[in-house]
Amino acid sequence: MAIAEQDGAYEVDVHAPGMKKDDFDVQVDQNNLRITGEKSYEEEDESKNYHLRESGYGRFERSFRLREDTDPDQIKAEYQDGVLKLHLPKSEEKA
């Protein structure tokens, strides 16, 4: 996960290769942002003789308090190429 600040917004990137958009749940509650997801276990191909197999799987959750200048009603999310990107605009009146 990476969190960065740009002019007028915060950007949150969650790197999750092999996951689909529907594997994520993003919620804002009382100024807290919560991101949850689950990566399913991939079955091994019995016809292969594995020497090494690394893959994270299972459920994860990340949450943090939004800064006071964030506009929670304008948060946008997109998922592309294994990265969930959240755009959290700053409130014009608090920026």
N, CA, C and O atoms as a Tinker XYZ file with bonds, in Angstrom:
   380  protein
     1  N      0.850000   -1.167000    0.000000    73     2
     2  CA     0.000000    0.000000    0.000000    64     1     3
     3  C      0.898000    1.232000    0.000000    63     2     4     5
     4  O      1.937000    1.270000    0.659000    81     3
     5  N      0.472000    2.219000   -0.745000    73     3     6
     6  CA     1.185000    3.486000   -0.781000    64     5     7
     7  C      0.163000    4.610000   -0.653000    63     6     8     9
     8  O     -0.900000    4.567000   -1.272000    81     7
     9  N      0.493000    5.619000    0.156000    73     7    10
    10  CA    -0.363000    6.793000    0.318000    64     9    11
    11  C      0.481000    8.012000   -0.020000    63    10    12    13
    12  O      1.562000    8.208000    0.535000    81    11
    13  N     -0.024000    8.826000   -0.936000    73    11    14
    14  CA     0.719000   10.016000   -1.363000    64    13    15
    15  C     -0.229000   11.211000   -1.411000    63    14    16    17
    16  O     -1.440000   11.056000   -1.566000    81    15
    17  N      0.340000   12.393000   -1.276000    73    15    18
    18  CA    -0.433000   13.625000   -1.356000    64    17    19
    19  C     -0.041000   14.370000   -2.618000    63    18    20    21
    20  O      1.139000   14.536000   -2.925000    81    19
    21  N     -1.053000   14.813000   -3.339000    73    19    22
    22  CA    -0.846000   15.654000   -4.508000    64    21    23
    23  C     -1.676000   16.911000   -4.314000    63    22    24    25
    24  O     -2.468000   17.004000   -3.376000    81    23
    25  N     -1.493000   17.872000   -5.200000    73    23    26
    26  CA    -2.289000   19.091000   -5.110000    64    25    27
    27  C     -3.770000   18.747000   -5.127000    63    26    28    29
    28  O     -4.278000   18.194000   -6.102000    81    27
    29  N     -4.450000   19.077000   -4.050000    73    27    30
    30  CA    -5.891000   18.921000   -4.003000    64    29    31
    31  C     -6.406000   17.539000   -3.679000    63    30    32    33
    32  O     -7.621000   17.348000   -3.640000    81    31
    33  N     -5.527000   16.545000   -3.438000    73    31    34
    34  CA    -6.025000   15.190000   -3.178000    64    33    35
    35  C     -4.958000   14.306000   -2.539000    63    34    36    37
    36  O     -3.767000   14.616000   -2.550000    81    35
    37  N     -5.431000   13.201000   -1.986000    73    35    38
    38  CA    -4.573000   12.123000   -1.514000    64    37    39
    39  C     -4.815000   10.933000   -2.438000    63    38    40    41
    40  O     -5.928000   10.744000   -2.928000    81    39
    41  N     -3.793000   10.143000   -2.674000    73    39    42
    42  CA    -3.900000    8.958000   -3.525000    64    41    43
    43  C     -3.475000    7.742000   -2.711000    63    42    44    45
    44  O     -2.431000    7.753000   -2.059000    81    43
    45  N     -4.294000    6.694000   -2.754000    73    43    46
    46  CA    -3.984000    5.444000   -2.071000    64    45    47
    47  C     -3.888000    4.356000   -3.134000    63    46    48    49
    48  O     -4.834000    4.158000   -3.896000    81    47
    49  N     -2.763000    3.649000   -3.197000    73    47    50
    50  CA    -2.578000    2.537000   -4.132000    64    49    51
    51  C     -2.408000    1.251000   -3.334000    63    50    52    53
    52  O     -1.559000    1.162000   -2.447000    81    51
    53  N     -3.225000    0.260000   -3.661000    73    51    54
    54  CA    -3.139000   -1.051000   -3.029000    64    53    55
    55  C     -2.724000   -2.034000   -4.116000    63    54    56    57
    56  O     -3.498000   -2.303000   -5.035000    81    55
    57  N     -1.523000   -2.569000   -4.023000    73    55    58
    58  CA    -1.014000   -3.505000   -5.025000    64    57    59
    59  C     -1.496000   -4.902000   -4.673000    63    58    60    61
    60  O     -1.169000   -5.439000   -3.615000    81    59
    61  N     -2.278000   -5.484000   -5.578000    73    59    62
    62  CA    -2.896000   -6.780000   -5.307000    64    61    63
    63  C     -2.978000   -7.603000   -6.587000    63    62    64    65
    64  O     -4.070000   -7.811000   -7.117000    81    63
    65  N     -1.843000   -8.072000   -7.086000    73    63    66
    66  CA    -1.859000   -8.847000   -8.323000    64    65    67
    67  C     -2.682000  -10.123000   -8.189000    63    66    68    69
    68  O     -2.661000  -10.787000   -7.154000    81    67
    69  N     -3.391000  -10.443000   -9.232000    73    67    70
    70  CA    -4.195000  -11.654000   -9.260000    64    69    71
    71  C     -5.587000  -11.498000   -8.679000    63    70    72    73
    72  O     -6.394000  -12.426000   -8.734000    81    71
    73  N     -5.871000  -10.333000   -8.123000    73    71    74
    74  CA    -7.210000  -10.104000   -7.578000    64    73    75
    75  C     -8.075000   -9.401000   -8.611000    63    74    76    77
    76  O     -7.572000   -8.795000   -9.557000    81    75
    77  N     -9.388000   -9.495000   -8.412000    73    75    78
    78  CA   -10.350000   -8.838000   -9.286000    64    77    79
    79  C    -10.982000   -7.674000   -8.536000    63    78    80    81
    80  O    -10.930000   -7.605000   -7.308000    81    79
    81  N    -11.572000   -6.772000   -9.286000    73    79    82
    82  CA   -12.221000   -5.610000   -8.695000    64    81    83
    83  C    -13.246000   -6.026000   -7.638000    63    82    84    85
    84  O    -13.354000   -5.385000   -6.592000    81    83
    85  N    -13.989000   -7.083000   -7.904000    73    83    86
    86  CA   -15.028000   -7.530000   -6.983000    64    85    87
    87  C    -14.476000   -8.184000   -5.713000    63    86    88    89
    88  O    -15.245000   -8.484000   -4.800000    81    87
    89  N    -13.164000   -8.411000   -5.636000    73    87    90
    90  CA   -12.546000   -9.004000   -4.450000    64    89    91
    91  C    -12.323000   -7.977000   -3.337000    63    90    92    93
    92  O    -11.928000   -8.342000   -2.229000    81    91
    93  N    -12.575000   -6.688000   -3.627000    73    91    94
    94  CA   -12.325000   -5.609000   -2.672000    64    93    95
    95  C    -13.627000   -5.042000   -2.124000    63    94    96    97
    96  O    -14.668000   -5.093000   -2.778000    81    95
    97  N    -13.548000   -4.501000   -0.910000    73    95    98
    98  CA   -14.636000   -3.737000   -0.326000    64    97    99
    99  C    -14.015000   -2.491000    0.278000    63    98   100   101
   100  O    -13.101000   -2.585000    1.097000    81    99
   101  N    -14.505000   -1.318000   -0.122000    73    99   102
   102  CA   -13.988000   -0.044000    0.377000    64   101   103
   103  C    -15.145000    0.676000    1.053000    63   102   104   105
   104  O    -16.199000    0.878000    0.451000    81   103
   105  N    -14.940000    1.063000    2.314000    73   103   106
   106  CA   -15.991000    1.743000    3.059000    64   105   107
   107  C    -15.415000    2.933000    3.811000    63   106   108   109
   108  O    -14.264000    2.924000    4.249000    81   107
   109  N    -16.259000    3.969000    3.946000    73   107   110
   110  CA   -15.919000    5.118000    4.783000    64   109   111
   111  C    -16.996000    5.204000    5.851000    63   110   112   113
   112  O    -18.187000    5.259000    5.546000    81   111
   113  N    -16.560000    5.216000    7.115000    73   111   114
   114  CA   -17.492000    5.291000    8.227000    64   113   115
   115  C    -16.893000    6.187000    9.298000    63   114   116   117
   116  O    -15.805000    5.916000    9.805000    81   115
   117  N    -17.598000    7.246000    9.639000    73   115   118
   118  CA   -17.155000    8.192000   10.665000    64   117   119
   119  C    -15.713000    8.638000   10.442000    63   118   120   121
   120  O    -14.895000    8.640000   11.363000    81   119
   121  N    -15.424000    9.011000    9.209000    73   119   122
   122  CA   -14.111000    9.544000    8.809000    64   121   123
   123  C    -12.984000    8.511000    8.863000    63   122   124   125
   124  O    -11.810000    8.878000    8.923000    81   123
   125  N    -13.330000    7.238000    8.842000    73   123   126
   126  CA   -12.349000    6.158000    8.750000    64   125   127
   127  C    -12.515000    5.462000    7.404000    63   126   128   129
   128  O    -13.631000    5.129000    7.005000    81   127
   129  N    -11.410000    5.245000    6.712000    73   127   130
   130  CA   -11.409000    4.521000    5.447000    64   129   131
   131  C    -10.982000    3.086000    5.736000    63   130   132   133
   132  O     -9.952000    2.855000    6.371000    81   131
   133  N    -11.773000    2.128000    5.272000    73   131   134
   134  CA   -11.454000    0.712000    5.485000    64   133   135
   135  C    -11.453000   -0.007000    4.145000    63   134   136   137
   136  O    -12.420000    0.060000    3.386000    81   135
   137  N    -10.357000   -0.693000    3.869000    73   135   138
   138  CA   -10.199000   -1.468000    2.637000    64   137   139
   139  C    -10.027000   -2.925000    3.044000    63   138   140   141
   140  O     -9.108000   -3.256000    3.792000    81   139
   141  N    -10.903000   -3.795000    2.558000    73   139   142
   142  CA   -10.779000   -5.217000    2.835000    64   141   143
   143  C    -10.782000   -5.971000    1.511000    63   142   144   145
   144  O    -11.299000   -5.483000    0.506000    81   143
   145  N    -10.210000   -7.143000    1.523000    73   143   146
   146  CA   -10.183000   -7.964000    0.322000    64   145   147
   147  C     -9.802000   -9.380000    0.661000    63   146   148   149
   148  O     -9.369000   -9.685000    1.773000    81   147
   149  N     -9.972000  -10.238000   -0.322000    73   147   150
   150  CA    -9.599000  -11.631000   -0.126000    64   149   151
   151  C     -9.116000  -12.209000   -1.439000    63   150   152   153
   152  O     -9.789000  -12.118000   -2.466000    81   151
   153  N     -7.934000  -12.806000   -1.386000    73   151   154
   154  CA    -7.379000  -13.485000   -2.550000    64   153   155
   155  C     -7.535000  -14.976000   -2.330000    63   154   156   157
   156  O     -7.066000  -15.524000   -1.332000    81   155
   157  N     -8.191000  -15.619000   -3.263000    73   155   158
   158  CA    -8.440000  -17.055000   -3.145000    64   157   159
   159  C     -7.169000  -17.845000   -3.404000    63   158   160   161
   160  O     -6.298000  -17.432000   -4.170000    81   159
   161  N     -7.088000  -18.985000   -2.747000    73   159   162
   162  CA    -5.964000  -19.885000   -2.944000    64   161   163
   163  C     -6.066000  -20.516000   -4.331000    63   162   164   165
   164  O     -7.131000  -20.984000   -4.733000    81   163
   165  N     -4.954000  -20.524000   -5.051000    73   163   166
   166  CA    -4.920000  -21.131000   -6.383000    64   165   167
   167  C     -4.528000  -22.596000   -6.248000    63   166   168   169
   168  O     -3.531000  -22.928000   -5.607000    81   167
   169  N     -5.313000  -23.452000   -6.851000    73   167   170
   170  CA    -5.024000  -24.887000   -6.809000    64   169   171
   171  C     -3.741000  -25.182000   -7.584000    63   170   172   173
   172  O     -3.467000  -24.562000   -8.611000    81   171
   173  N     -2.976000  -26.119000   -7.088000    73   171   174
   174  CA    -1.750000  -26.517000   -7.775000    64   173   175
   175  C     -2.092000  -27.376000   -8.985000    63   174   176   177
   176  O     -3.028000  -28.175000   -8.958000    81   175
   177  N     -1.331000  -27.198000  -10.019000    73   175   178
   178  CA    -1.466000  -28.015000  -11.226000    64   177   179
   179  C     -0.702000  -29.314000  -10.977000    63   178   180   181
   180  O      0.527000  -29.309000  -10.904000    81   179
   181  N     -1.419000  -30.408000  -10.850000    73   179   182
   182  CA    -0.813000  -31.699000  -10.514000    64   181   183
   183  C      0.149000  -32.208000  -11.597000    63   182   184   185
   184  O      0.975000  -33.082000  -11.334000    81   183
   185  N      0.037000  -31.656000  -12.821000    73   183   186
   186  CA     0.910000  -32.122000  -13.903000    64   185   187
   187  C      2.295000  -31.463000  -13.853000    63   186   188   189
   188  O      3.190000  -31.842000  -14.608000    81   187
   189  N      2.470000  -30.475000  -12.964000    73   187   190
   190  CA     3.755000  -29.772000  -12.851000    64   189   191
   191  C      4.514000  -30.245000  -11.619000    63   190   192   193
   192  O      3.926000  -30.614000  -10.602000    81   191
   193  N      5.842000  -30.222000  -11.741000    73   191   194
   194  CA     6.717000  -30.547000  -10.623000    64   193   195
   195  C      7.292000  -29.227000  -10.099000    63   194   196   197
   196  O      8.334000  -28.774000  -10.573000    81   195
   197  N      6.614000  -28.607000   -9.119000    73   195   198
   198  CA     7.015000  -27.297000   -8.618000    64   197   199
   199  C      8.328000  -27.387000   -7.842000    63   198   200   201
   200  O      8.523000  -28.302000   -7.042000    81   199
   201  N      9.227000  -26.430000   -8.084000    73   199   202
   202  CA    10.448000  -26.280000   -7.311000    64   201   203
   203  C     10.297000  -25.141000   -6.304000    63   202   204   205
   204  O     10.912000  -25.156000   -5.238000    81   203
   205  N      9.473000  -24.157000   -6.653000    73   203   206
   206  CA     9.189000  -23.030000   -5.772000    64   205   207
   207  C      7.824000  -22.489000   -6.150000    63   206   208   209
   208  O      7.489000  -22.380000   -7.330000    81   207
   209  N      7.050000  -22.155000   -5.152000    73   207   210
   210  CA     5.733000  -21.580000   -5.418000    64   209   211
   211  C      5.443000  -20.564000   -4.329000    63   210   212   213
   212  O      5.213000  -20.931000   -3.177000    81   211
   213  N      5.455000  -19.288000   -4.688000    73   211   214
   214  CA     5.162000  -18.221000   -3.749000    64   213   215
   215  C      3.915000  -17.495000   -4.208000    63   214   216   217
   216  O      3.820000  -17.065000   -5.357000    81   215
   217  N      2.988000  -17.367000   -3.328000    73   215   218
   218  CA     1.789000  -16.609000   -3.635000    64   217   219
   219  C      1.066000  -16.321000   -2.338000    63   218   220   221
   220  O      0.731000  -17.230000   -1.578000    81   219
   221  N      0.830000  -15.035000   -2.096000    73   219   222
   222  CA     0.060000  -14.678000   -0.914000    64   221   223
   223  C     -1.417000  -14.880000   -1.190000    63   222   224   225
   224  O     -1.896000  -14.602000   -2.290000    81   223
   225  N     -2.131000  -15.359000   -0.198000    73   223   226
   226  CA    -3.559000  -15.509000   -0.341000    64   225   227
   227  C     -4.200000  -15.339000    1.029000    63   226   228   229
   228  O     -3.532000  -15.387000    2.061000    81   227
   229  N     -5.494000  -15.143000    1.009000    73   227   230
   230  CA    -6.230000  -14.976000    2.251000    64   229   231
   231  C     -6.859000  -13.602000    2.330000    63   230   232   233
   232  O     -6.848000  -12.835000    1.368000    81   231
   233  N     -7.407000  -13.308000    3.493000    73   231   234
   234  CA    -8.133000  -12.062000    3.732000    64   233   235
   235  C     -7.176000  -11.006000    4.296000    63   234   236   237
   236  O     -6.269000  -11.320000    5.068000    81   235
   237  N     -7.396000   -9.751000    3.895000    73   235   238
   238  CA    -6.622000   -8.657000    4.472000    64   237   239
   239  C     -7.547000   -7.478000    4.754000    63   238   240   241
   240  O     -8.624000   -7.357000    4.171000    81   239
   241  N     -7.108000   -6.628000    5.644000    73   239   242
   242  CA    -7.850000   -5.407000    5.970000    64   241   243
   243  C     -6.862000   -4.309000    6.334000    63   242   244   245
   244  O     -5.919000   -4.528000    7.094000    81   243
   245  N     -7.090000   -3.145000    5.787000    73   243   246
   246  CA    -6.303000   -1.962000    6.124000    64   245   247
   247  C     -7.294000   -0.849000    6.427000    63   246   248   249
   248  O     -8.281000   -0.679000    5.711000    81   247
   249  N     -7.037000   -0.106000    7.469000    73   247   250
   250  CA    -7.913000    1.021000    7.778000    64   249   251
   251  C     -7.090000    2.150000    8.365000    63   250   252   253
   252  O     -6.070000    1.935000    9.020000    81   251
   253  N     -7.560000    3.348000    8.112000    73   251   254
   254  CA    -6.914000    4.517000    8.688000    64   253   255
   255  C     -7.890000    5.674000    8.716000    63   254   256   257
   256  O     -8.872000    5.704000    7.973000    81   255
   257  N     -7.606000    6.611000    9.573000    73   255   258
   258  CA    -8.446000    7.798000    9.739000    64   257   259
   259  C     -8.132000    8.785000    8.617000    63   258   260   261
   260  O     -6.971000    9.060000    8.315000    81   259
   261  N     -9.185000    9.307000    8.014000    73   259   262
   262  CA    -9.006000   10.314000    6.970000    64   261   263
   263  C     -8.590000   11.632000    7.606000    63   262   264   265
   264  O     -9.013000   11.965000    8.713000    81   263
   265  N     -7.769000   12.363000    6.902000    73   263   266
   266  CA    -7.369000   13.688000    7.389000    64   265   267
   267  C     -8.572000   14.614000    7.349000    63   266   268   269
   268  O     -9.502000   14.397000    6.572000    81   267
   269  N     -8.557000   15.628000    8.169000    73   267   270
   270  CA    -9.690000   16.548000    8.266000    64   269   271
   271  C    -10.005000   17.252000    6.960000    63   270   272   273
   272  O    -11.150000   17.642000    6.730000    81   271
   273  N     -9.013000   17.421000    6.103000    73   271   274
   274  CA    -9.251000   18.145000    4.851000    64   273   275
   275  C     -9.727000   17.240000    3.715000    63   274   276   277
   276  O     -9.848000   17.701000    2.580000    81   275
   277  N    -10.001000   15.958000    3.994000    73   275   278
   278  CA   -10.485000   15.026000    2.978000    64   277   279
   279  C    -11.994000   15.141000    2.839000    63   278   280   281
   280  O    -12.704000   15.266000    3.837000    81   279
   281  N    -12.488000   15.099000    1.606000    73   279   282
   282  CA   -13.924000   15.122000    1.335000    64   281   283
   283  C    -14.395000   13.682000    1.122000    63   282   284   285
   284  O    -14.266000   13.163000    0.013000    81   283
   285  N    -14.937000   13.020000    2.151000    73   283   286
   286  CA   -15.292000   11.606000    2.028000    64   285   287
   287  C    -16.397000   11.318000    1.019000    63   286   288   289
   288  O    -16.518000   10.186000    0.552000    81   287
   289  N    -17.201000   12.314000    0.676000    73   287   290
   290  CA   -18.289000   12.118000   -0.292000    64   289   291
   291  C    -17.797000   12.080000   -1.739000    63   290   292   293
   292  O    -18.559000   11.732000   -2.641000    81   291
   293  N    -16.547000   12.430000   -1.964000    73   291   294
   294  CA   -16.023000   12.506000   -3.335000    64   293   295
   295  C    -14.958000   11.455000   -3.627000    63   294   296   297
   296  O    -14.281000   11.545000   -4.651000    81   295
   297  N    -14.793000   10.466000   -2.762000    73   295   298
   298  CA   -13.784000    9.429000   -2.961000    64   297   299
   299  C    -14.153000    8.581000   -4.173000    63   298   300   301
   300  O    -15.304000    8.175000   -4.333000    81   299
   301  N    -13.161000    8.319000   -5.024000    73   299   302
   302  CA   -13.359000    7.491000   -6.214000    64   301   303
   303  C    -12.343000    6.348000   -6.202000    63   302   304   305
   304  O    -11.225000    6.497000   -5.709000    81   303
   305  N    -12.754000    5.205000   -6.754000    73   303   306
   306  CA   -11.870000    4.040000   -6.800000    64   305   307
   307  C    -11.862000    3.458000   -8.201000    63   306   308   309
   308  O    -12.870000    3.483000   -8.906000    81   307
   309  N    -10.702000    2.930000   -8.597000    73   307   310
   310  CA   -10.592000    2.200000   -9.857000    64   309   311
   311  C     -9.588000    1.069000   -9.662000    63   310   312   313
   312  O     -8.690000    1.152000   -8.824000    81   311
   313  N     -9.756000    0.028000  -10.442000    73   311   314
   314  CA    -8.853000   -1.112000  -10.351000    64   313   315
   315  C     -8.356000   -1.446000  -11.747000    63   314   316   317
   316  O     -9.146000   -1.654000  -12.668000    81   315
   317  N     -7.034000   -1.494000  -11.892000    73   315   318
   318  CA    -6.447000   -1.778000  -13.193000    64   317   319
   319  C     -5.072000   -2.398000  -12.997000    63   318   320   321
   320  O     -4.276000   -1.931000  -12.182000    81   319
   321  N     -4.805000   -3.451000  -13.751000    73   319   322
   322  CA    -3.484000   -4.090000  -13.774000    64   321   323
   323  C     -2.962000   -4.447000  -12.381000    63   322   324   325
   324  O     -1.785000   -4.242000  -12.085000    81   323
   325  N     -3.842000   -4.981000  -11.526000    73   323   326
   326  CA    -3.407000   -5.439000  -10.218000    64   325   327
   327  C     -3.235000   -4.360000   -9.171000    63   326   328   329
   328  O     -2.662000   -4.617000   -8.113000    81   327
   329  N     -3.726000   -3.140000   -9.445000    73   327   330
   330  CA    -3.595000   -2.052000   -8.482000    64   329   331
   331  C     -4.961000   -1.396000   -8.262000    63   330   332   333
   332  O     -5.598000   -0.936000   -9.209000    81   331
   333  N     -5.400000   -1.360000   -7.004000    73   331   334
   334  CA    -6.589000   -0.614000   -6.620000    64   333   335
   335  C     -6.138000    0.801000   -6.312000    63   334   336   337
   336  O     -5.292000    1.004000   -5.441000    81   335
   337  N     -6.694000    1.789000   -7.017000    73   335   338
   338  CA    -6.324000    3.189000   -6.816000    64   337   339
   339  C     -7.516000    3.942000   -6.249000    63   338   340   341
   340  O     -8.608000    3.927000   -6.817000    81   339
   341  N     -7.288000    4.601000   -5.118000    73   339   342
   342  CA    -8.318000    5.439000   -4.513000    64   341   343
   343  C     -7.890000    6.888000   -4.626000    63   342   344   345
   344  O     -6.747000    7.240000   -4.333000    81   343
   345  N     -8.814000    7.713000   -5.050000    73   343   346
   346  CA    -8.578000    9.155000   -5.181000    64   345   347
   347  C     -9.423000    9.835000   -4.111000    63   346   348   349
   348  O    -10.651000    9.760000   -4.143000    81   347
   349  N     -8.765000   10.498000   -3.167000    73   347   350
   350  CA    -9.457000   11.147000   -2.044000    64   349   351
   351  C     -9.264000   12.655000   -2.137000    63   350   352   353
   352  O     -8.270000   13.183000   -1.638000    81   351
   353  N    -10.199000   13.350000   -2.768000    73   351   354
   354  CA   -10.045000   14.799000   -2.927000    64   353   355
   355  C    -10.084000   15.530000   -1.584000    63   354   356   357
   356  O    -10.733000   15.098000   -0.631000    81   355
   357  N     -9.378000   16.628000   -1.548000    73   355   358
   358  CA    -9.441000   17.491000   -0.376000    64   357   359
   359  C    -10.695000   18.349000   -0.480000    63   358   360   361
   360  O    -11.107000   18.734000   -1.574000    81   359
   361  N    -11.289000   18.640000    0.652000    73   359   362
   362  CA   -12.440000   19.516000    0.696000    64   361   363
   363  C    -11.980000   20.928000    0.354000    63   362   364   365
   364  O    -10.978000   21.397000    0.892000    81   363
   365  N    -12.697000   21.605000   -0.528000    73   363   366
   366  CA   -12.281000   22.946000   -0.937000    64   365   367
   367  C    -12.308000   23.925000    0.225000    63   366   368   369
   368  O    -11.489000   24.842000    0.288000    81   367
   369  N    -13.244000   23.734000    1.140000    73   367   370
   370  CA   -13.347000   24.672000    2.253000    64   369   371
   371  C    -12.308000   24.432000    3.330000    63   370   372   373
   372  O    -12.048000   25.323000    4.138000    81   371
   373  N    -11.695000   23.227000    3.363000    73   371   374
   374  CA   -10.689000   22.911000    4.389000    64   373   375
   375  C     -9.283000   22.847000    3.826000    63   374   376   377
   376  O     -8.326000   22.798000    4.598000    81   375
   377  N     -9.119000   22.846000    2.501000    73   375   378
   378  CA    -7.801000   22.702000    1.881000    64   377   379
   379  C     -6.957000   23.945000    2.066000    63   378   380
   380  O     -5.816000   23.991000    1.605000    81   379
